[in-house]
Coordinates of C-alpha atoms in Angstrom, one line a residue:
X1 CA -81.7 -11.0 7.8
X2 CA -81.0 -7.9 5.4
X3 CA -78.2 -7.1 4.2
X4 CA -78.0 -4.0 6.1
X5 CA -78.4 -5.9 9.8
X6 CA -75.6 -8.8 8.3
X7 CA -72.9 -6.0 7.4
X8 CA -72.7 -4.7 10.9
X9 CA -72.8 -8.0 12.5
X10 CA -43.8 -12.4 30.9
X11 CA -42.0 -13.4 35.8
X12 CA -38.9 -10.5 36.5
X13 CA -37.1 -11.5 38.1
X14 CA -36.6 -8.2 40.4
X15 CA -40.0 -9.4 41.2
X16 CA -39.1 -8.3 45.3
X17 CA -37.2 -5.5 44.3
X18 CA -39.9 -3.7 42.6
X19 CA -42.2 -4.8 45.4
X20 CA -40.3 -2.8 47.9
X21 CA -39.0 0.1 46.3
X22 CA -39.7 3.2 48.7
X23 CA -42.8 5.1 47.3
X24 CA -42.0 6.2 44.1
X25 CA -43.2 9.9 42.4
X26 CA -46.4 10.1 41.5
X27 CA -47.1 9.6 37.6
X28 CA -48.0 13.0 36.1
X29 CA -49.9 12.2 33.2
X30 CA -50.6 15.4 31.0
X31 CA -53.0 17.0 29.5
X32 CA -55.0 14.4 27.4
X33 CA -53.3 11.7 28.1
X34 CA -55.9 10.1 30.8
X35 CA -57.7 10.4 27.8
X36 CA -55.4 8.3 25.8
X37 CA -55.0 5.7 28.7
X38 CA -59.3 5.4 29.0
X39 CA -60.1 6.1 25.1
X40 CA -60.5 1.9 25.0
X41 CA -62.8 1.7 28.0
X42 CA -64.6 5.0 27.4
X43 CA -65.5 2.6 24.2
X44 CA -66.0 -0.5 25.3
X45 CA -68.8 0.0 27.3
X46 CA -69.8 -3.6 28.1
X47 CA -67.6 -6.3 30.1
X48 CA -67.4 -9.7 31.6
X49 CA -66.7 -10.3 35.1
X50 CA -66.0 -13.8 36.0
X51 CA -66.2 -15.0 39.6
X52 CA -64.8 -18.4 40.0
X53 CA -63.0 -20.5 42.3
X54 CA -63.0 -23.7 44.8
X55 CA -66.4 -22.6 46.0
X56 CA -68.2 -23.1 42.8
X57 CA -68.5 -26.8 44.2
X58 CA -70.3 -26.0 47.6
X59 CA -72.5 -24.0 45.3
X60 CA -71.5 -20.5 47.8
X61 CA -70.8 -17.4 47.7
X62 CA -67.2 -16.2 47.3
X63 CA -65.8 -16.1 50.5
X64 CA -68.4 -14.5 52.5
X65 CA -69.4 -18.2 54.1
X66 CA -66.4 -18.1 56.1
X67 CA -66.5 -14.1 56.7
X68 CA -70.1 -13.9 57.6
X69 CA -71.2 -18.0 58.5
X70 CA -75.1 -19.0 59.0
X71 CA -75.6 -21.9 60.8
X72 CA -76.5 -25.0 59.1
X73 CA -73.9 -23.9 56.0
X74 CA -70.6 -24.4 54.7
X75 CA -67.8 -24.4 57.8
X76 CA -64.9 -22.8 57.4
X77 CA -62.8 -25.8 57.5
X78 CA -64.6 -27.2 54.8
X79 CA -64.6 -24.3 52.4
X80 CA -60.7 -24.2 53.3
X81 CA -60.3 -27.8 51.9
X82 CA -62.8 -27.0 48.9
X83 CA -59.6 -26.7 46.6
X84 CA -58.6 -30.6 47.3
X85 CA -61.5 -31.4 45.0
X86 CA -61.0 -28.5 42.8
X87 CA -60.8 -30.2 39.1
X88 CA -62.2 -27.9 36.1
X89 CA -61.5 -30.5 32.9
X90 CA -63.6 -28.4 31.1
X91 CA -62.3 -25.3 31.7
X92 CA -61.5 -23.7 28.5
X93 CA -60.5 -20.0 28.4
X94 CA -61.5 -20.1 24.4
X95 CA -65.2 -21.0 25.0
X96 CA -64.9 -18.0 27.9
X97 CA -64.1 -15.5 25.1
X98 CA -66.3 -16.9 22.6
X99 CA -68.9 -16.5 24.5
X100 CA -68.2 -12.9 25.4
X101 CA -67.8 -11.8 22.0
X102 CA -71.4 -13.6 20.8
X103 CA -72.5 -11.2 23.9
X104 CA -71.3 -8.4 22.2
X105 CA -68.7 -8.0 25.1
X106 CA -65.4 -6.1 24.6
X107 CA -63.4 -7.1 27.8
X108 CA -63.3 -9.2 30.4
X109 CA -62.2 -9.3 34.1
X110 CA -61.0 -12.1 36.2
X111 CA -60.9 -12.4 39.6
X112 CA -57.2 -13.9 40.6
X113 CA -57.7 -14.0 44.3
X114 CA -61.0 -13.5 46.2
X115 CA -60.9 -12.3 50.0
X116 CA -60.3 -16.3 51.2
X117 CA -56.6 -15.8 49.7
X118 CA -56.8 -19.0 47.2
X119 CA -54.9 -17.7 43.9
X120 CA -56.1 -18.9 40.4
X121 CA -52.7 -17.4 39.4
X122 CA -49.6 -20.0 39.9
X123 CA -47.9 -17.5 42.4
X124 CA -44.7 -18.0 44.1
X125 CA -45.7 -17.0 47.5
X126 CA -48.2 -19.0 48.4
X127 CA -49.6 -23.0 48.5
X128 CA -53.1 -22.0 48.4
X129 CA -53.2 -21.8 44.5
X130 CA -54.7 -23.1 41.4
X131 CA -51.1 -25.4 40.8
X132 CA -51.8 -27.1 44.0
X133 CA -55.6 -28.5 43.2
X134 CA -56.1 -32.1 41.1
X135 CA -56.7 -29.4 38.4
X136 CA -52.7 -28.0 38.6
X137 CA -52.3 -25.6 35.5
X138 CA -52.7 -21.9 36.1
X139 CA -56.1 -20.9 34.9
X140 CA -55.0 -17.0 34.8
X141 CA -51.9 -17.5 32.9
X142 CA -53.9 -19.9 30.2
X143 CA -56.7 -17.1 29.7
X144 CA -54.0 -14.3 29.2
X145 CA -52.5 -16.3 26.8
X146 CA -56.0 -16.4 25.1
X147 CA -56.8 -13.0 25.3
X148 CA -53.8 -11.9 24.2
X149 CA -53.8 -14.3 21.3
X150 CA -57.5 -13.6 20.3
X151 CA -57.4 -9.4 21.4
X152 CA -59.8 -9.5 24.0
X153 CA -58.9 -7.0 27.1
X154 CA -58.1 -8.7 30.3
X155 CA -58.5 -7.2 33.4
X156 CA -57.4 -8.7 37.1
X157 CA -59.6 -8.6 39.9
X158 CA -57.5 -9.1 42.8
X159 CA -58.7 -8.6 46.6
X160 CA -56.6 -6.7 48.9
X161 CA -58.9 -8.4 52.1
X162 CA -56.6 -12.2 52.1
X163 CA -57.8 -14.6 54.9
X164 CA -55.5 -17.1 54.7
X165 CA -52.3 -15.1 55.1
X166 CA -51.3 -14.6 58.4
X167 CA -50.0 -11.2 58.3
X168 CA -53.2 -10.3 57.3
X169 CA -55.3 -11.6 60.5
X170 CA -55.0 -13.9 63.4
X171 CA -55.4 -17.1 61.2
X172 CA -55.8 -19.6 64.8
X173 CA -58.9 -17.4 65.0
X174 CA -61.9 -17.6 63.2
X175 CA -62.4 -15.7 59.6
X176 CA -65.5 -14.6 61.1
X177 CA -63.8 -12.4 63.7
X178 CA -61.1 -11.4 61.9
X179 CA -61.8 -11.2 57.9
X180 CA -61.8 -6.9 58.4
X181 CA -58.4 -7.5 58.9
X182 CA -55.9 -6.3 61.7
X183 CA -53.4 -3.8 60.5
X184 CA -52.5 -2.8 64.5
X185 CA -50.8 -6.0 64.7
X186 CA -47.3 -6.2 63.9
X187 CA -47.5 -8.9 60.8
X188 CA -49.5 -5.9 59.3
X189 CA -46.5 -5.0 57.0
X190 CA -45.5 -8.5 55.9
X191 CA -48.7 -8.9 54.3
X192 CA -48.7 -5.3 52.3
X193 CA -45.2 -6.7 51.0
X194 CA -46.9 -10.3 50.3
X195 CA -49.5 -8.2 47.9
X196 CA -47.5 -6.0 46.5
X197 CA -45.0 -9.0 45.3
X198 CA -48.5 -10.5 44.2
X199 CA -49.2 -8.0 41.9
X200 CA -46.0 -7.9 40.7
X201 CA -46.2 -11.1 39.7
X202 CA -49.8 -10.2 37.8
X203 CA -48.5 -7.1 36.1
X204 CA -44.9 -8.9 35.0
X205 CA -46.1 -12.6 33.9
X206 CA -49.6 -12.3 32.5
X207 CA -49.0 -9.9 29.3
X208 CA -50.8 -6.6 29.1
X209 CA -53.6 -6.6 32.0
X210 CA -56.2 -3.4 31.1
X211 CA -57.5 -3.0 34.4
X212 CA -56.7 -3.9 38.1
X213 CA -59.6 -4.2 39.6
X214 CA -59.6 -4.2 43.4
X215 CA -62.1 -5.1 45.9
X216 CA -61.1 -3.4 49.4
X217 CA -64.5 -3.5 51.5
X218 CA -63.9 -2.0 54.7
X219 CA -61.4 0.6 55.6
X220 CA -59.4 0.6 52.5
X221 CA -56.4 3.1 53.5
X222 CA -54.6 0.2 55.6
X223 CA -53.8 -1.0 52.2
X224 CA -51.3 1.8 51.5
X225 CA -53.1 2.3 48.1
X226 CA -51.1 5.3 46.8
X227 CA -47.7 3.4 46.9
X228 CA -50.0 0.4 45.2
X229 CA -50.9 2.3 42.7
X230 CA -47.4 4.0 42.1
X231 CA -46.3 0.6 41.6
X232 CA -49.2 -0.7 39.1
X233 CA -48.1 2.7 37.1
X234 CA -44.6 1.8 37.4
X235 CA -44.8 -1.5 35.7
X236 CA -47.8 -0.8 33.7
X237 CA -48.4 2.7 33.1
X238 CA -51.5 2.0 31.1
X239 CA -52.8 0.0 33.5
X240 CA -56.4 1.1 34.6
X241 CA -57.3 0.9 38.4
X242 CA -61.2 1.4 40.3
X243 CA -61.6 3.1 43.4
X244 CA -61.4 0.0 45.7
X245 CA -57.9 0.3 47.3
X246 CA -58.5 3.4 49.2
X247 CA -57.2 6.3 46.6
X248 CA -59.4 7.9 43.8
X249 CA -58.8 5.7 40.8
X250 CA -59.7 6.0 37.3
X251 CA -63.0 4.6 37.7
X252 CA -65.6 4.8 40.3
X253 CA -67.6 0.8 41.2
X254 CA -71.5 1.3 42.0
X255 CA -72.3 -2.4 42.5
X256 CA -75.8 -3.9 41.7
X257 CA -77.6 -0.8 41.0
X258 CA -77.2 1.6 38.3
X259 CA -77.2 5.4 39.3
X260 CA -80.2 7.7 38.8
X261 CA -77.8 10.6 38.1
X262 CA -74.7 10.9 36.0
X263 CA -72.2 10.5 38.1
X264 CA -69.5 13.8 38.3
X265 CA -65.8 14.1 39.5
X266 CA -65.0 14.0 43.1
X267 CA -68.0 11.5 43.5
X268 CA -67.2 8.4 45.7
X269 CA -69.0 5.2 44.9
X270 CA -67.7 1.7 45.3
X271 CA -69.9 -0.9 46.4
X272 CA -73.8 -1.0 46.9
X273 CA -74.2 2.0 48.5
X274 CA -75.9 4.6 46.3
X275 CA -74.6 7.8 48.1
X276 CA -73.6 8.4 44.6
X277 CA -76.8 9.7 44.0
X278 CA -76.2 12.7 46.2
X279 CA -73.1 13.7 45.0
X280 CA -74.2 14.4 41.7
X281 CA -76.3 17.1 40.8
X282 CA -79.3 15.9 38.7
X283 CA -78.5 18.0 35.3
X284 CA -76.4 16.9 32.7
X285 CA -72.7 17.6 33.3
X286 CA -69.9 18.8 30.8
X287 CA -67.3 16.3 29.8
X288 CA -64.7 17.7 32.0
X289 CA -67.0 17.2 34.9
X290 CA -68.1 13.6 34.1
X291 CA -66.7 11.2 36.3
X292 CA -66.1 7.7 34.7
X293 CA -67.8 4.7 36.5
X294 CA -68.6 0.7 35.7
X295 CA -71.7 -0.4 37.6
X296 CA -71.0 -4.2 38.0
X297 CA -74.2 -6.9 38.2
X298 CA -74.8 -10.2 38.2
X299 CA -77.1 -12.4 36.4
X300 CA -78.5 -14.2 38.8
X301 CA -78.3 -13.0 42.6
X302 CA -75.4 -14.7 43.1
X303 CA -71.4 -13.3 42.0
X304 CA -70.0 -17.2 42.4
X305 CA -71.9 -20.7 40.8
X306 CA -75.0 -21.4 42.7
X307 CA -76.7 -24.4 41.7
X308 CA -79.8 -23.6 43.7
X309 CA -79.8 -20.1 42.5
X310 CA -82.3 -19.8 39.7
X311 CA -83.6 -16.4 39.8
X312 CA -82.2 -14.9 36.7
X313 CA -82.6 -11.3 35.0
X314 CA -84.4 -11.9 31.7
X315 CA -82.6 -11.1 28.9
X316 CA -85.2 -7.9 28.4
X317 CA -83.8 -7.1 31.6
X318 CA -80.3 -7.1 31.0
X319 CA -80.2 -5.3 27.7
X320 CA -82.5 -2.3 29.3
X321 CA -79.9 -2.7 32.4
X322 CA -77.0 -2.0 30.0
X323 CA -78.5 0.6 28.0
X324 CA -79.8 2.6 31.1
X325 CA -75.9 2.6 32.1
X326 CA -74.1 3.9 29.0
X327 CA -77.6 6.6 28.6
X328 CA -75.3 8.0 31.7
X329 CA -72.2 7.5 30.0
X330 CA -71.0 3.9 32.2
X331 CA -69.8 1.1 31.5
X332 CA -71.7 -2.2 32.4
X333 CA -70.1 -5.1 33.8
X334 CA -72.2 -8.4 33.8
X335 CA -71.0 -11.2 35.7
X336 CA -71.0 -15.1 35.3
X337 CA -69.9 -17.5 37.6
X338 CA -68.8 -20.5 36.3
X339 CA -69.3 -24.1 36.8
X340 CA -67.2 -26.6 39.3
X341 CA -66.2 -28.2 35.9
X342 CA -65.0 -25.0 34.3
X343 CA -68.4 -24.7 32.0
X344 CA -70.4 -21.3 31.8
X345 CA -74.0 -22.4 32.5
X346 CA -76.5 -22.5 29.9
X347 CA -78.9 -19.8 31.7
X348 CA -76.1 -17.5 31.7
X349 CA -75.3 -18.4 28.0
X350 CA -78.5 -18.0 26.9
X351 CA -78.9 -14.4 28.1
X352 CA -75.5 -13.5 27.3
X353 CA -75.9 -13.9 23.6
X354 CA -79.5 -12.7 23.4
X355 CA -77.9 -9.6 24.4
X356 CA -75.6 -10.0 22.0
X357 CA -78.1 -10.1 19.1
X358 CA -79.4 -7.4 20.2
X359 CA -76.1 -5.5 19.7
X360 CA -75.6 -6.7 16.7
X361 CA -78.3 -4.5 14.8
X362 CA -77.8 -1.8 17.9
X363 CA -74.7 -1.6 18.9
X364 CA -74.0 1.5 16.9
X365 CA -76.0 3.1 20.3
X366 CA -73.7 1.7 22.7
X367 CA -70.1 1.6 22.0
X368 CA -67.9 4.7 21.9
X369 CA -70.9 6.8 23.3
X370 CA -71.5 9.3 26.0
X371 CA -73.9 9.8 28.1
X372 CA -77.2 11.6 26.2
X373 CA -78.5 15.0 26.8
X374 CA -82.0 14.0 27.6
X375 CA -82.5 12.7 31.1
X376 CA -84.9 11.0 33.4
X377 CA -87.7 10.6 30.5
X378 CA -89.3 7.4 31.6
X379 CA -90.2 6.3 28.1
X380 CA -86.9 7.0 26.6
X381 CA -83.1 6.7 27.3
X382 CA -80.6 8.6 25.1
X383 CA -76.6 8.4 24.1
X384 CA -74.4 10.4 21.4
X385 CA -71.8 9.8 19.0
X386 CA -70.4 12.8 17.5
X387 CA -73.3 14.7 16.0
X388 CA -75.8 11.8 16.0
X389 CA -78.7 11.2 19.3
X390 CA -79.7 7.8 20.0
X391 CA -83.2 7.9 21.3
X392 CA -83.4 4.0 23.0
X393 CA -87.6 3.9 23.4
X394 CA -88.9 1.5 26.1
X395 CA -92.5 2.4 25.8
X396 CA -93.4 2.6 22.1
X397 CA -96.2 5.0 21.8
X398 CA -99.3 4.8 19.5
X399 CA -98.8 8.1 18.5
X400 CA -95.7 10.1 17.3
X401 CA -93.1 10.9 19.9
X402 CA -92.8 14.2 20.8
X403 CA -89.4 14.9 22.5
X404 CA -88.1 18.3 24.3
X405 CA -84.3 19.3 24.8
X406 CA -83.1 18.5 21.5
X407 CA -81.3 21.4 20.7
X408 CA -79.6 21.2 17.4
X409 CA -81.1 20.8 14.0
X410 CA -82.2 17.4 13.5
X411 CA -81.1 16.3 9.9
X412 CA -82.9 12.9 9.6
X413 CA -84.3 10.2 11.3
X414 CA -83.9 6.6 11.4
X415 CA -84.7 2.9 12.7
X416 CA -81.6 1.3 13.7
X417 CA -83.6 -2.2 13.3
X418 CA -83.6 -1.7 9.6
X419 CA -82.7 1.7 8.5
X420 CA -85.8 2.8 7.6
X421 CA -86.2 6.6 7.4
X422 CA -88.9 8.4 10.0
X423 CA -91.2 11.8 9.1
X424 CA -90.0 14.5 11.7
X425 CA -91.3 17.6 12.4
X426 CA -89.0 20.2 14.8
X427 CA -90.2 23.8 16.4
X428 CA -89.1 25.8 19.0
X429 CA -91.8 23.2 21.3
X430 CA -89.6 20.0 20.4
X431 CA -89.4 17.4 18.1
X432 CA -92.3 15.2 17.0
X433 CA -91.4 12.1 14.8
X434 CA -93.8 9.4 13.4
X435 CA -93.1 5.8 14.2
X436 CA -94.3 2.8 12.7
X437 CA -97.5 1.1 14.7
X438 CA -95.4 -1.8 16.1
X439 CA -92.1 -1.4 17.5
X440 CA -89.1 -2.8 15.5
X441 CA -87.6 -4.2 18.7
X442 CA -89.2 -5.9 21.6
X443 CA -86.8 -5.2 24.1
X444 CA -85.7 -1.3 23.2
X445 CA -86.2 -0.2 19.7
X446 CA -83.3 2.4 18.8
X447 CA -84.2 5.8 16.8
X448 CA -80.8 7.7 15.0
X449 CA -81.4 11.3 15.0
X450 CA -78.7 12.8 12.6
X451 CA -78.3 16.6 13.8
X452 CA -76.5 19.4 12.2

């Protein structure tokens, strides 16, 4: 490798108090300071999600066996008792940040409690946690501690949807009737209270958390979001939160699809629906109109450990996946779901650090960008920096490329592979600049256009 490539390479105890304060002003942040609170995201670009929980030994989904059962799988009693068994001895929250940072990843998020209610977290109001498994150490509170210790940004997934709390459903009925949840009933405000102490708990014993990352489904304003997110702001004012809980948040969630448009502000997307795509006009928006998003994916096509799930994304696939979302100015947020025994799989592993390589001699085009000013050219994808234009080419031509819509003076050109310089030619017809026969790069080679 040249020398070139090598040089880039605490719980409050006024816990229930704050809980239940009446709802307090909203936060006015001024001008520039959203700014200040997103600069870390706006440059991060790439995360990790982690999915993980009792399931990971039935090999199942999380939660959506018992919220949407087939017959012939899991029952719901036994993905209830899953977390007897639950025993991770491998589980090390080192080897889960090691392995992000060889992927080139600069933040992670956890999910805390999926929509079956069973807390990774060693929370005080509830027995269906992490501390009561064969396993009993609080897998949350070890990989803040690690995160913290190492600077990697931790966000908290955390579902507001909770099937084992009574006030949330009927629980002598099945999940399966029940799991959209039944605010008419009057439990309904016991369980808002039980969340909010929850993410008390999260915001006052875990350190600095960089995100909350809800997960809402269905009907999200029975969740009371504003006063939720009053509260997040009150005890962490920094504290990023996505659009899952009902109220616009700092961040919209496309899931398992990456927007053909960039997406603008007032545009509603969380989940798999790609409505998205209509509420963004197809031209290239100003900053002020940009609306920031994280498309999140998974690996395989599963979110949770899936032994018999071996239909992976190749590692091609992933790196063009995360360069198609940061050409529209996203962030990409690529899951793993971990083994019963707390290991990452070796599938996942592999691709995860391929990627990685491939950021290491490109990640110049990816982090602290914005979305490029040339779109929909289906040879090409393009991001800026300041007053340089990444062009990330897919289809390598056997003749120069000739580019239109670059509007400033282009100064030089360059291979990112190896910094080798590139003949140009610019007119008022575009931009024509002569490549080498063979691209650098087998999975995107990355041009530098250096512009007045």
């Amino acid at each position: 490798m040249s020398a070139y490539i090598a040089s880039r390479r605490q719980f409050l105890c006024r816990s229930l108090a704050t809980a239940t304060l009446p709802l307090l002003p909203q936060l006015a942040f001024g001008e520039g300071s959203e700014d200040t609170r997103t600069a870390w995201y706006r440059t991060a670009k790439f995360g990790m999600f982690v999915h993980w929980g009792p399931y990971s030994l039935a090999s199942v989904e999380a939660s959506w066996p018992i919220m949407t059962p087939k017959p012939g799988e899991i029952s719901e009693a036994e993905y209830v008792s899953l977390h007897k068994r639950f025993n991770p001895v491998h589980y090390d929250p080192d080897s889960f940040i090691d392995l992000a940072r060889a992927a080139g990843q600069q933040y992670m998020v956890f999910t805390t409690k999926h929509h079956d209610g069973f807390c990774m977290f060693d929370s005080a109001y509830t027995d269906y946690k992490i501390t009561n498994t064969p396993y009993g150490k609080d897998i949350v509170k070890q990989l803040a501690d690690a995160c913290a210790r190492r600077s990697m940004p931790l966000g908290l997934y955390y579902s507001p949807p909770d099937l084992h709390h009574p006030g949330f459903r009927d629980t002598s009925r099945p999940a399966s009737e029940t799991w959209h949840g039944q605010p008419e009933r009057p439990e309904w405000p016991t369980y808002l209270q039980y969340m909010q102490l929850q993410l008390t708990e999260l915001l006052t014993r875990y350190g600095d958390v960089k995100v909350i990352w809800f997960d809402g489904l269905d009907h999200q304003e029975k969740y009371d979001g504003r006063r939720v997110l009053d509260m997040i702001h009150g005890l962490q004012p920094a504290t990023l939160v996505n659009d899952r809980i009902g109220v616009p948040g700092d961040f919209v969630t496309p899931e398992q699809f990456i927007p053909k448009v960039i997406p603008t502000r007032g545009t509603r997307a969380h989940g798999p629906d790609a409505n998205i795509e209509k509420g963004s006009p197809q031209s290239v928006p100003s900053q002020a109109d940009f609306q920031l998003w994280e498309t999140c994916m998974t690996i395989n096509d599963t979110w949770a450990y899936n032994a018999h799930d071996h239909h992976y994304k190749s590692a091609q696939d992933l790196i063009r996946a995360l360069v198609e979302v940061v050409s529209r100015g996203g962030n990409f947020l690529l899951n793993v779901g971990p083994q019963p025994d707390g290991a990452i799989q070796p599938e996942f592993q592999e691709r995860l650090r391929s990627v990685g390589d491939w950021l290491t001699v490109n990640g110049e085009s990816i982090y602290g960008t914005t979305f490029g000013p040339i779109q929909g050219n289906a040879g090409f994808r393009t991001t800026q920096k300041d007053n340089v234009l990444f062009l990330h080419v897919f289809d390598w031509p056997s003749a120069p490329l000739t580019i239109t819509g670059v509007k400033p003076k282009v100064l030089s050109a360059r291979l990112l592979s190896n910094n080798q310089k590139l003949a140009f030619q610019q007119s008022d017809s575009g931009l024509q600049i002569t490549l080498p026969p063979q691209a650098p790069d087998k999975d995107v080679s990355v041009i530098a256009l250096r512009t007045l």
